[in-house]
């Protein structure tokens, strides 16, 4: 074996993930860990003239003008005239939000809206005009923009171990974003992710804090540059510890000691502050330092972290923005009101839809003394200072060089280079790779010619779902790249290998992997294994079928995280981890073929940025010495001199723990369930996965209307309006056995808001096959709920058992039936056996069950 970073193959000891660094890594941990949050020396020093100018501006502002500057609204929810009227400091386009809600909006459309917002901000009655800034999640290129180059996701870039590459990508992304008139990017993500269960782990460069530190500095320097016409404001996010949550739960609790939080999870912020980053986004997660018996709670409300650590000790002079409606997660707060967050150190509140109420509430809180005026002045000063630092804000967006130039959106050469550098070769038995040009290749697998799978989440839409190849016009699939490299006549593609005889080919390339996801939806439950085949068994079946052909099998694995794939490795002669390579799939073929006349040989340069699991449950106490198969820093190059032997597949391990809950709907329906609108006479309609569409069903004479709204977190709820008799339900084609959960005294639980009270009955039902149905009337219960107030509803499964439910065969775990008038929003539907401290279960008697 010839590994660039040493001779790791099968790791026989647990990797110390607190440092995340193998012995052979080129990024050693600091020899002297910090005992407390360190003072950071920034590349941008004190500017007394700028500070004096900021003081003069803020002193001349009214309270309404100050609070307006502290407010960030979503472009779907605010007009340019409202920006002018309310002195709004910032707007944003969330994932899956575009001008006129047109996914294919052109660069001219973006620029025109940017001009409109800018002009509005410069035509207020303020004595000194303060330009608006527009924020966007440009996290792997300008990924919300139709036709833009999409770079590999961050975990891919971590595998490249190339700091200069990161600087260039930061600069290229800024150039693309600025050409649309947008001035602020919510990037880079500096999480040091420790658990692949986390659905955002692919947004983390590495589990190695030293690499994240270097990348943070390079990315910010590239993106912000000298604040010229092709630069935008960068954001270090999410402060702090989002990559440390217990069992990888999104927005969960980080249970690490202070030394780990500072030296591991703070490392990226040290690099970003050194580079002079102008904004930091507070994280959704909470921090419980169990070792020191200090529970800091949610970061958005943690004064000890936002003010004491980040601003005072580390010396951050920019401003802190909250995440999407994060202020509403704090106790006693709502999406429209949270003095606690402002007092803790939040300078700008991301209040996408409730921005107007936030302004009014915050002004009242200042007037009532709940928020000191000094805190408001500090927040506004930080925002104004950041804006003044960006000298390009002095001009209208369309007046800057490159504005509206579609060519600025493209950097395909750089993106293809990033793909080549990020690929990791995990196995190459018998030197199957490199392939010889002119070989007859059979290409199979769902991700070979699937650009949505290739680019992943945060690509045009929030979750990366509801996209097709046509949504990425300037992209090249992995299949297309293979055809270019080998000659189209030599490459046959059959996604499922139907109707082809693999024995007629020289080699088989199988391109398989995960499908797109982002935060929340990408989490793997603690009870589930990390076995890839548990969620995508069809890929395992396909690969084993190809292995039986006797031909060499090369697997290209498209995924945002290392998973337990021993069955795939055993069925493959060569195995390439392609991560989420973005829009330039041809970079994969660049390193898979040998040199010929006029063609330079490629080779693999990437090495693992995080450990690779060797067992289905690597975070289990029982994982033992075989916990990790490959260590960080592992990666093969041509030629190899070691074959990987057959690996244990651990088919006997079905779960990592007994499931304590079964999710049914969490932003999207959770497999195997799907959501439906239904009526006895009209049949039913599947709701689907589009988070931006509205459904009126049936279309000719609607009985039900559905739209996606926020109840707890971004786009997590379905708002249903009953215009007649109808049902909203979740159903699985294959019945599910929930008898163990029922025996553990589980409840059917969901969050809701009553929007229009019902005048008649509202029944909640569970279905268990033909003729098996149990219903309770929640009409009287709902009548006691205040309109517009969030409620958590939980009914013991025992109530449904008394009505004859068969929990061994549940196909409909949730169904609401009602008639007009009634409207309500539903979120986080699940069967839950975990007793939550503040949960109050309804009694069976209260819902009419004796």
CSV table of N, CA and C in Angstrom, one decimal, residues 190-324:
chain,number,residue,atom,x,y,z
A,190,UNK,N,-17.9,26.5,10.2
A,190,UNK,CA,-16.7,26.1,10.9
A,190,UNK,C,-16.9,25.0,11.9
A,191,UNK,N,-18.0,24.3,11.8
A,191,UNK,CA,-18.2,23.2,12.7
A,191,UNK,C,-17.1,22.2,12.5
A,192,UNK,N,-16.7,21.6,13.7
A,192,UNK,CA,-15.7,20.5,13.7
A,192,UNK,C,-16.6,19.2,14.0
A,193,UNK,N,-17.2,18.7,13.0
A,193,UNK,CA,-18.2,17.7,13.2
A,193,UNK,C,-17.6,16.4,13.7
A,194,UNK,N,-18.2,15.8,14.7
A,194,UNK,CA,-17.7,14.6,15.4
A,194,UNK,C,-18.5,13.4,15.1
A,195,UNK,N,-19.7,13.5,14.5
A,195,UNK,CA,-20.6,12.4,14.4
A,195,UNK,C,-21.3,12.5,13.0
A,196,UNK,N,-21.1,11.4,12.2
A,196,UNK,CA,-21.7,11.4,10.9
A,196,UNK,C,-23.2,11.3,11.0
A,197,UNK,N,-23.8,11.0,12.1
A,197,UNK,CA,-25.3,11.0,12.2
A,197,UNK,C,-25.8,12.4,11.9
A,198,UNK,N,-25.1,13.4,12.2
A,198,UNK,CA,-25.5,14.8,12.0
A,198,UNK,C,-25.8,15.1,10.6
A,199,UNK,N,-27.0,15.5,10.2
A,199,UNK,CA,-27.3,15.8,8.8
A,199,UNK,C,-26.5,16.9,8.2
A,200,UNK,N,-25.8,17.7,9.0
A,200,UNK,CA,-25.0,18.8,8.5
A,200,UNK,C,-23.5,18.5,8.5
A,201,UNK,N,-23.2,17.2,8.8
A,201,UNK,CA,-21.8,16.9,8.9
A,201,UNK,C,-21.0,17.2,7.6
A,202,UNK,N,-21.7,17.1,6.4
A,202,UNK,CA,-21.0,17.4,5.2
A,202,UNK,C,-20.7,18.9,5.0
A,203,UNK,N,-21.3,19.8,5.9
A,203,UNK,CA,-20.9,21.2,5.9
A,203,UNK,C,-19.7,21.5,6.7
A,204,UNK,N,-19.2,20.5,7.4
A,204,UNK,CA,-17.9,20.6,8.2
A,204,UNK,C,-16.7,20.2,7.3
A,205,UNK,N,-15.7,21.0,7.3
A,205,UNK,CA,-14.5,20.6,6.6
A,205,UNK,C,-13.8,19.4,7.1
A,206,UNK,N,-13.8,19.2,8.4
A,206,UNK,CA,-13.0,18.1,9.0
A,206,UNK,C,-13.3,17.9,10.4
A,207,UNK,N,-13.0,16.8,11.0
A,207,UNK,CA,-13.0,16.5,12.4
A,207,UNK,C,-11.7,17.0,13.1
A,208,UNK,N,-10.8,17.5,12.2
A,208,UNK,CA,-9.5,18.0,12.7
A,208,UNK,C,-9.5,19.5,12.9
A,209,UNK,N,-9.5,20.0,14.2
A,209,UNK,CA,-9.6,21.4,14.4
A,209,UNK,C,-8.5,22.3,13.7
A,210,UNK,N,-7.3,21.7,13.6
A,210,UNK,CA,-6.2,22.5,13.0
A,210,UNK,C,-6.5,22.8,11.6
A,211,UNK,N,-7.1,21.8,10.8
A,211,UNK,CA,-7.4,22.0,9.4
A,211,UNK,C,-8.5,23.0,9.3
A,212,UNK,N,-9.5,22.9,10.2
A,212,UNK,CA,-10.7,23.9,10.1
A,212,UNK,C,-10.1,25.3,10.4
A,213,UNK,N,-9.2,25.4,11.3
A,213,UNK,CA,-8.6,26.7,11.6
A,213,UNK,C,-7.9,27.3,10.4
A,214,UNK,N,-7.1,26.5,9.7
A,214,UNK,CA,-6.4,27.0,8.5
A,214,UNK,C,-7.4,27.4,7.4
A,215,UNK,N,-8.4,26.5,7.2
A,215,UNK,CA,-9.4,26.8,6.1
A,215,UNK,C,-10.2,28.0,6.4
A,216,UNK,N,-10.6,28.2,7.7
A,216,UNK,CA,-11.4,29.4,8.1
A,216,UNK,C,-10.7,30.7,7.7
A,217,UNK,N,-9.4,30.7,8.0
A,217,UNK,CA,-8.7,32.0,7.7
A,217,UNK,C,-8.6,32.2,6.2
A,218,UNK,N,-8.3,31.1,5.4
A,218,UNK,CA,-8.1,31.2,4.0
A,218,UNK,C,-9.4,31.6,3.3
A,219,UNK,N,-10.5,30.9,3.7
A,219,UNK,CA,-11.8,31.2,3.1
A,219,UNK,C,-12.3,32.6,3.3
A,220,UNK,N,-12.1,33.1,4.6
A,220,UNK,CA,-12.5,34.5,4.9
A,220,UNK,C,-11.7,35.5,4.1
A,221,UNK,N,-10.4,35.2,4.0
A,221,UNK,CA,-9.5,36.1,3.3
A,221,UNK,C,-9.9,36.2,1.8
A,222,UNK,N,-10.2,35.0,1.3
A,222,UNK,CA,-10.6,35.0,-0.1
A,222,UNK,C,-11.9,35.7,-0.4
A,223,UNK,N,-12.9,35.5,0.5
A,223,UNK,CA,-14.2,36.0,0.3
A,223,UNK,C,-14.3,37.5,0.6
A,224,UNK,N,-13.7,38.0,1.7
A,224,UNK,CA,-13.8,39.4,2.0
A,224,UNK,C,-12.7,40.2,1.3
A,225,UNK,N,-11.5,39.6,1.0
A,225,UNK,CA,-10.5,40.3,0.3
A,225,UNK,C,-10.2,41.6,0.9
A,226,UNK,N,-10.1,42.6,0.1
A,226,UNK,CA,-9.8,44.0,0.5
A,226,UNK,C,-11.1,44.8,0.5
A,227,UNK,N,-12.3,44.1,0.5
A,227,UNK,CA,-13.6,44.7,0.5
A,227,UNK,C,-13.8,45.5,-0.8
A,228,UNK,N,-13.3,44.9,-1.9
A,228,UNK,CA,-13.4,45.5,-3.2
A,228,UNK,C,-14.7,45.2,-3.8
A,229,UNK,N,-14.9,45.5,-5.1
A,229,UNK,CA,-16.2,45.3,-5.8
A,229,UNK,C,-16.5,43.9,-6.1
A,230,UNK,N,-15.6,43.0,-5.9
A,230,UNK,CA,-15.8,41.6,-6.2
A,230,UNK,C,-15.8,40.8,-4.9
A,231,UNK,N,-15.9,41.4,-3.8
A,231,UNK,CA,-15.9,40.8,-2.4
A,231,UNK,C,-17.2,41.0,-1.7
A,232,UNK,N,-17.5,40.0,-0.8
A,232,UNK,CA,-18.7,40.1,0.0
A,232,UNK,C,-18.3,39.9,1.4
A,233,UNK,N,-19.2,40.2,2.3
A,233,UNK,CA,-19.0,40.0,3.8
A,233,UNK,C,-19.1,38.5,4.0
A,234,UNK,N,-18.2,37.9,4.8
A,234,UNK,CA,-18.2,36.5,5.2
A,234,UNK,C,-18.9,36.4,6.5
A,235,UNK,N,-19.2,35.1,6.9
A,235,UNK,CA,-19.9,34.8,8.2
A,235,UNK,C,-19.2,33.6,8.7
A,236,UNK,N,-18.7,33.7,9.9
A,236,UNK,CA,-18.2,32.5,10.6
A,236,UNK,C,-19.4,31.9,11.4
A,237,UNK,N,-19.7,30.6,11.0
A,237,UNK,CA,-20.9,30.0,11.6
A,237,UNK,C,-20.6,28.5,11.9
A,238,UNK,N,-21.4,28.0,12.9
A,238,UNK,CA,-22.4,28.5,13.8
A,238,UNK,C,-21.7,28.5,15.2
A,239,UNK,N,-21.6,29.7,15.8
A,239,UNK,CA,-20.8,29.8,17.1
A,239,UNK,C,-21.7,29.3,18.2
A,240,UNK,N,-21.3,28.3,19.0
A,240,UNK,CA,-20.2,27.5,18.8
A,240,UNK,C,-20.6,26.1,19.3
A,241,UNK,N,-20.0,25.0,18.7
A,241,UNK,CA,-20.2,23.7,19.2
A,241,UNK,C,-21.3,23.0,18.4
A,242,UNK,N,-21.7,23.5,17.2
A,242,UNK,CA,-22.7,22.8,16.5
A,242,UNK,C,-22.3,21.4,16.0
A,243,UNK,N,-21.0,21.2,15.9
A,243,UNK,CA,-20.5,19.9,15.5
A,243,UNK,C,-20.2,18.9,16.6
A,244,UNK,N,-20.6,19.3,17.8
A,244,UNK,CA,-20.4,18.5,19.0
A,244,UNK,C,-21.6,18.0,19.7
A,245,UNK,N,-22.8,18.1,19.0
A,245,UNK,CA,-24.0,17.7,19.7
A,245,UNK,C,-24.1,16.2,20.0
A,246,UNK,N,-24.7,15.9,21.1
A,246,UNK,CA,-24.8,14.5,21.6
A,246,UNK,C,-25.5,13.7,20.6
A,247,UNK,N,-24.8,12.6,20.1
A,247,UNK,CA,-25.3,11.7,19.1
A,247,UNK,C,-25.6,12.4,17.8
A,248,UNK,N,-25.0,13.5,17.5
A,248,UNK,CA,-25.1,14.2,16.3
A,248,UNK,C,-26.5,14.7,16.0
A,249,UNK,N,-27.3,15.0,17.0
A,249,UNK,CA,-28.6,15.6,16.8
A,249,UNK,C,-28.6,17.0,16.4
A,250,UNK,N,-29.2,17.3,15.3
A,250,UNK,CA,-29.2,18.7,14.8
A,250,UNK,C,-29.9,19.6,15.8
A,251,UNK,N,-29.2,20.8,16.1
A,251,UNK,CA,-29.7,21.8,17.1
A,251,UNK,C,-29.8,21.2,18.5
A,252,UNK,N,-29.0,20.2,18.7
A,252,UNK,CA,-29.1,19.5,20.0
A,252,UNK,C,-28.2,20.1,21.1
A,253,UNK,N,-27.9,19.2,22.1
A,253,UNK,CA,-27.0,19.7,23.2
A,253,UNK,C,-25.6,19.2,23.0
A,254,UNK,N,-24.7,20.1,23.1
A,254,UNK,CA,-23.2,19.7,23.1
A,254,UNK,C,-22.8,19.4,24.5
A,255,UNK,N,-22.3,18.2,24.7
A,255,UNK,CA,-21.9,17.8,26.1
A,255,UNK,C,-20.4,17.6,26.1
A,256,UNK,N,-19.7,18.7,26.0
A,256,UNK,CA,-18.2,18.6,26.1
A,256,UNK,C,-17.7,19.6,27.1
A,257,UNK,N,-16.5,19.3,27.6
A,257,UNK,CA,-15.9,20.2,28.6
A,257,UNK,C,-15.4,21.5,27.9
A,258,UNK,N,-15.0,22.4,28.8
A,258,UNK,CA,-14.6,23.7,28.3
A,258,UNK,C,-13.3,23.7,27.4
A,259,UNK,N,-12.4,22.8,27.8
A,259,UNK,CA,-11.1,22.7,27.0
A,259,UNK,C,-11.5,22.2,25.6
A,260,UNK,N,-12.4,21.3,25.5
A,260,UNK,CA,-12.7,20.7,24.1
A,260,UNK,C,-13.5,21.8,23.3
A,261,UNK,N,-14.4,22.5,24.0
A,261,UNK,CA,-15.2,23.5,23.3
A,261,UNK,C,-14.2,24.6,22.7
A,262,UNK,N,-13.3,25.0,23.5
A,262,UNK,CA,-12.4,26.1,23.1
A,262,UNK,C,-11.4,25.6,22.0
A,263,UNK,N,-10.7,24.5,22.3
A,263,UNK,CA,-9.6,24.0,21.4
A,263,UNK,C,-10.0,23.2,20.2
A,264,UNK,N,-11.1,22.6,20.3
A,264,UNK,CA,-11.6,21.8,19.1
A,264,UNK,C,-12.6,22.7,18.4
A,265,UNK,N,-13.7,23.0,19.0
A,265,UNK,CA,-14.8,23.6,18.3
A,265,UNK,C,-14.7,25.1,18.2
A,266,UNK,N,-13.8,25.7,18.9
A,266,UNK,CA,-13.5,27.1,18.7
A,266,UNK,C,-12.4,27.4,17.7
A,267,UNK,N,-11.7,26.4,17.2
A,267,UNK,CA,-10.5,26.6,16.4
A,267,UNK,C,-10.8,27.3,15.1
A,268,UNK,N,-11.9,27.1,14.4
A,268,UNK,CA,-12.2,27.8,13.2
A,268,UNK,C,-12.5,29.2,13.4
A,269,UNK,N,-13.0,29.6,14.6
A,269,UNK,CA,-13.3,31.0,14.8
A,269,UNK,C,-12.1,31.8,15.1
A,270,UNK,N,-11.0,31.1,15.6
A,270,UNK,CA,-9.8,31.8,15.8
A,270,UNK,C,-9.2,32.2,14.4
A,271,UNK,N,-9.3,31.3,13.5
A,271,UNK,CA,-8.8,31.6,12.1
A,271,UNK,C,-9.6,32.6,11.4
A,272,UNK,N,-10.9,32.6,11.6
A,272,UNK,CA,-11.8,33.6,10.9
A,272,UNK,C,-11.6,35.0,11.5
A,273,UNK,N,-11.4,35.1,12.8
A,273,UNK,CA,-11.2,36.4,13.5
A,273,UNK,C,-9.8,36.9,13.1
A,274,UNK,N,-8.8,36.0,12.9
A,274,UNK,CA,-7.5,36.4,12.5
A,274,UNK,C,-7.6,37.1,11.1
A,275,UNK,N,-8.5,36.6,10.3
A,275,UNK,CA,-8.7,37.1,8.9
A,275,UNK,C,-9.6,38.3,8.9
A,276,UNK,N,-10.1,38.7,10.0
A,276,UNK,CA,-11.0,39.9,10.1
A,276,UNK,C,-12.4,39.7,9.6
A,277,UNK,N,-13.0,38.5,9.9
A,277,UNK,CA,-14.4,38.3,9.5
A,277,UNK,C,-15.3,39.3,10.2
A,278,UNK,N,-16.3,39.8,9.4
A,278,UNK,CA,-17.1,40.9,9.9
A,278,UNK,C,-18.4,40.4,10.6
A,279,UNK,N,-18.8,39.2,10.4
A,279,UNK,CA,-20.0,38.7,11.0
A,279,UNK,C,-19.8,37.3,11.5
A,280,UNK,N,-20.5,37.0,12.6
A,280,UNK,CA,-20.6,35.6,13.2
A,280,UNK,C,-22.0,35.3,13.4
A,281,UNK,N,-22.4,34.0,13.0
A,281,UNK,CA,-23.8,33.6,13.2
A,281,UNK,C,-23.8,32.7,14.5
A,282,UNK,N,-24.7,33.0,15.4
A,282,UNK,CA,-24.9,32.2,16.6
A,282,UNK,C,-25.5,30.9,16.2
A,283,UNK,N,-25.2,29.8,17.0
A,283,UNK,CA,-25.7,28.5,16.6
A,283,UNK,C,-27.0,28.2,17.3
A,284,UNK,N,-27.7,27.2,16.8
A,284,UNK,CA,-29.0,26.7,17.4
A,284,UNK,C,-28.7,25.9,18.6
A,285,UNK,N,-27.5,25.2,18.6
A,285,UNK,CA,-27.3,24.2,19.7
A,285,UNK,C,-27.2,24.8,21.1
A,286,UNK,N,-27.3,24.0,22.1
A,286,UNK,CA,-27.0,24.4,23.4
A,286,UNK,C,-25.7,23.8,23.9
A,287,UNK,N,-25.2,24.2,25.0
A,287,UNK,CA,-23.9,23.6,25.6
A,287,UNK,C,-24.1,23.4,27.0
A,288,UNK,N,-23.9,22.1,27.4
A,288,UNK,CA,-24.0,21.7,28.8
A,288,UNK,C,-22.6,21.1,29.1
A,289,UNK,N,-21.8,22.0,29.9
A,289,UNK,CA,-20.5,21.6,30.3
A,289,UNK,C,-20.7,20.7,31.6
A,290,UNK,N,-20.9,19.5,31.4
A,290,UNK,CA,-21.2,18.6,32.5
A,290,UNK,C,-20.0,18.5,33.5
A,291,UNK,N,-18.8,18.5,32.9
A,291,UNK,CA,-17.6,18.4,33.8
A,291,UNK,C,-17.5,19.5,34.8
A,292,UNK,N,-17.8,20.7,34.4
A,292,UNK,CA,-17.8,21.9,35.3
A,292,UNK,C,-19.1,22.3,35.9
A,293,UNK,N,-20.2,21.4,35.6
A,293,UNK,CA,-21.5,21.7,36.1
A,293,UNK,C,-22.1,23.0,35.7
A,294,UNK,N,-21.8,23.4,34.4
A,294,UNK,CA,-22.3,24.7,33.9
A,294,UNK,C,-23.1,24.4,32.6
A,295,UNK,N,-24.4,24.7,32.7
A,295,UNK,CA,-25.3,24.6,31.5
A,295,UNK,C,-25.5,26.0,30.9
A,296,UNK,N,-24.9,26.2,29.8
A,296,UNK,CA,-25.0,27.5,29.2
A,296,UNK,C,-26.3,27.7,28.4
A,297,UNK,N,-27.1,26.6,28.1
A,297,UNK,CA,-28.3,26.7,27.4
A,297,UNK,C,-28.1,27.0,25.9
A,298,UNK,N,-29.1,27.5,25.2
A,298,UNK,CA,-29.0,27.8,23.8
A,298,UNK,C,-28.0,28.9,23.5
A,299,UNK,N,-27.2,28.7,22.5
A,299,UNK,CA,-26.2,29.7,22.2
A,299,UNK,C,-26.8,31.1,21.9
A,300,UNK,N,-28.0,31.1,21.3
A,300,UNK,CA,-28.6,32.4,21.0
A,300,UNK,C,-28.8,33.2,22.2
A,301,UNK,N,-28.9,32.6,23.4
A,301,UNK,CA,-29.2,33.4,24.6
A,301,UNK,C,-28.1,33.3,25.6
A,302,UNK,N,-26.9,32.9,25.1
A,302,UNK,CA,-25.8,32.6,26.1
A,302,UNK,C,-24.8,33.9,26.1
A,303,UNK,N,-25.1,34.7,27.1
A,303,UNK,CA,-24.2,35.9,27.3
A,303,UNK,C,-22.8,35.5,27.5
A,304,UNK,N,-22.5,34.4,28.2
A,304,UNK,CA,-21.2,34.0,28.5
A,304,UNK,C,-20.4,33.7,27.3
A,305,UNK,N,-21.1,33.3,26.2
A,305,UNK,CA,-20.4,32.9,25.0
A,305,UNK,C,-20.4,34.0,24.0
A,306,UNK,N,-21.5,34.6,23.7
A,306,UNK,CA,-21.6,35.7,22.7
A,306,UNK,C,-20.9,37.0,23.1
A,307,UNK,N,-21.1,37.4,24.3
A,307,UNK,CA,-20.5,38.6,24.8
A,307,UNK,C,-19.2,38.4,25.5
A,308,UNK,N,-19.2,37.6,26.6
A,308,UNK,CA,-18.0,37.5,27.4
A,308,UNK,C,-16.9,36.8,26.6
A,309,UNK,N,-17.2,35.7,25.9
A,309,UNK,CA,-16.1,35.0,25.2
A,309,UNK,C,-15.8,35.6,23.9
A,310,UNK,N,-16.8,35.7,23.0
A,310,UNK,CA,-16.5,36.2,21.6
A,310,UNK,C,-16.1,37.6,21.5
A,311,UNK,N,-16.9,38.5,22.1
A,311,UNK,CA,-16.7,39.9,22.0
A,311,UNK,C,-15.6,40.4,22.9
A,312,UNK,N,-15.7,40.1,24.2
A,312,UNK,CA,-14.8,40.6,25.2
A,312,UNK,C,-13.4,40.0,25.2
A,313,UNK,N,-13.4,38.6,25.3
A,313,UNK,CA,-12.1,37.9,25.5
A,313,UNK,C,-11.4,37.8,24.1
A,314,UNK,N,-12.2,37.3,23.1
A,314,UNK,CA,-11.5,37.1,21.8
A,314,UNK,C,-11.4,38.4,21.0
A,315,UNK,N,-12.1,39.4,21.3
A,315,UNK,CA,-11.9,40.7,20.7
A,315,UNK,C,-12.6,40.9,19.4
A,316,UNK,N,-13.7,40.2,19.2
A,316,UNK,CA,-14.5,40.3,17.9
A,316,UNK,C,-15.2,41.6,17.9
A,317,UNK,N,-14.9,42.4,16.8
A,317,UNK,CA,-15.5,43.7,16.6
A,317,UNK,C,-16.6,43.8,15.6
A,318,UNK,N,-16.9,42.7,14.9
A,318,UNK,CA,-18.0,42.7,14.0
A,318,UNK,C,-19.3,42.5,14.7
A,319,UNK,N,-20.3,42.0,14.0
A,319,UNK,CA,-21.6,41.8,14.6
A,319,UNK,C,-22.1,40.4,14.6
A,320,UNK,N,-22.9,40.0,15.5
A,320,UNK,CA,-23.5,38.6,15.6
A,320,UNK,C,-24.9,38.6,15.1
A,321,UNK,N,-25.2,37.7,14.2
A,321,UNK,CA,-26.5,37.5,13.7
A,321,UNK,C,-27.1,36.2,14.2
A,322,UNK,N,-28.4,36.2,14.5
A,322,UNK,CA,-29.0,34.9,14.9
A,322,UNK,C,-29.3,34.1,13.7
A,323,UNK,N,-29.6,32.8,13.9
A,323,UNK,CA,-30.0,32.0,12.8
A,323,UNK,C,-31.5,32.1,12.6
A,324,UNK,N,-32.0,31.4,11.6
A,324,UNK,CA,-33.4,31.5,11.2
A,324,UNK,C,-34.4,31.3,12.3
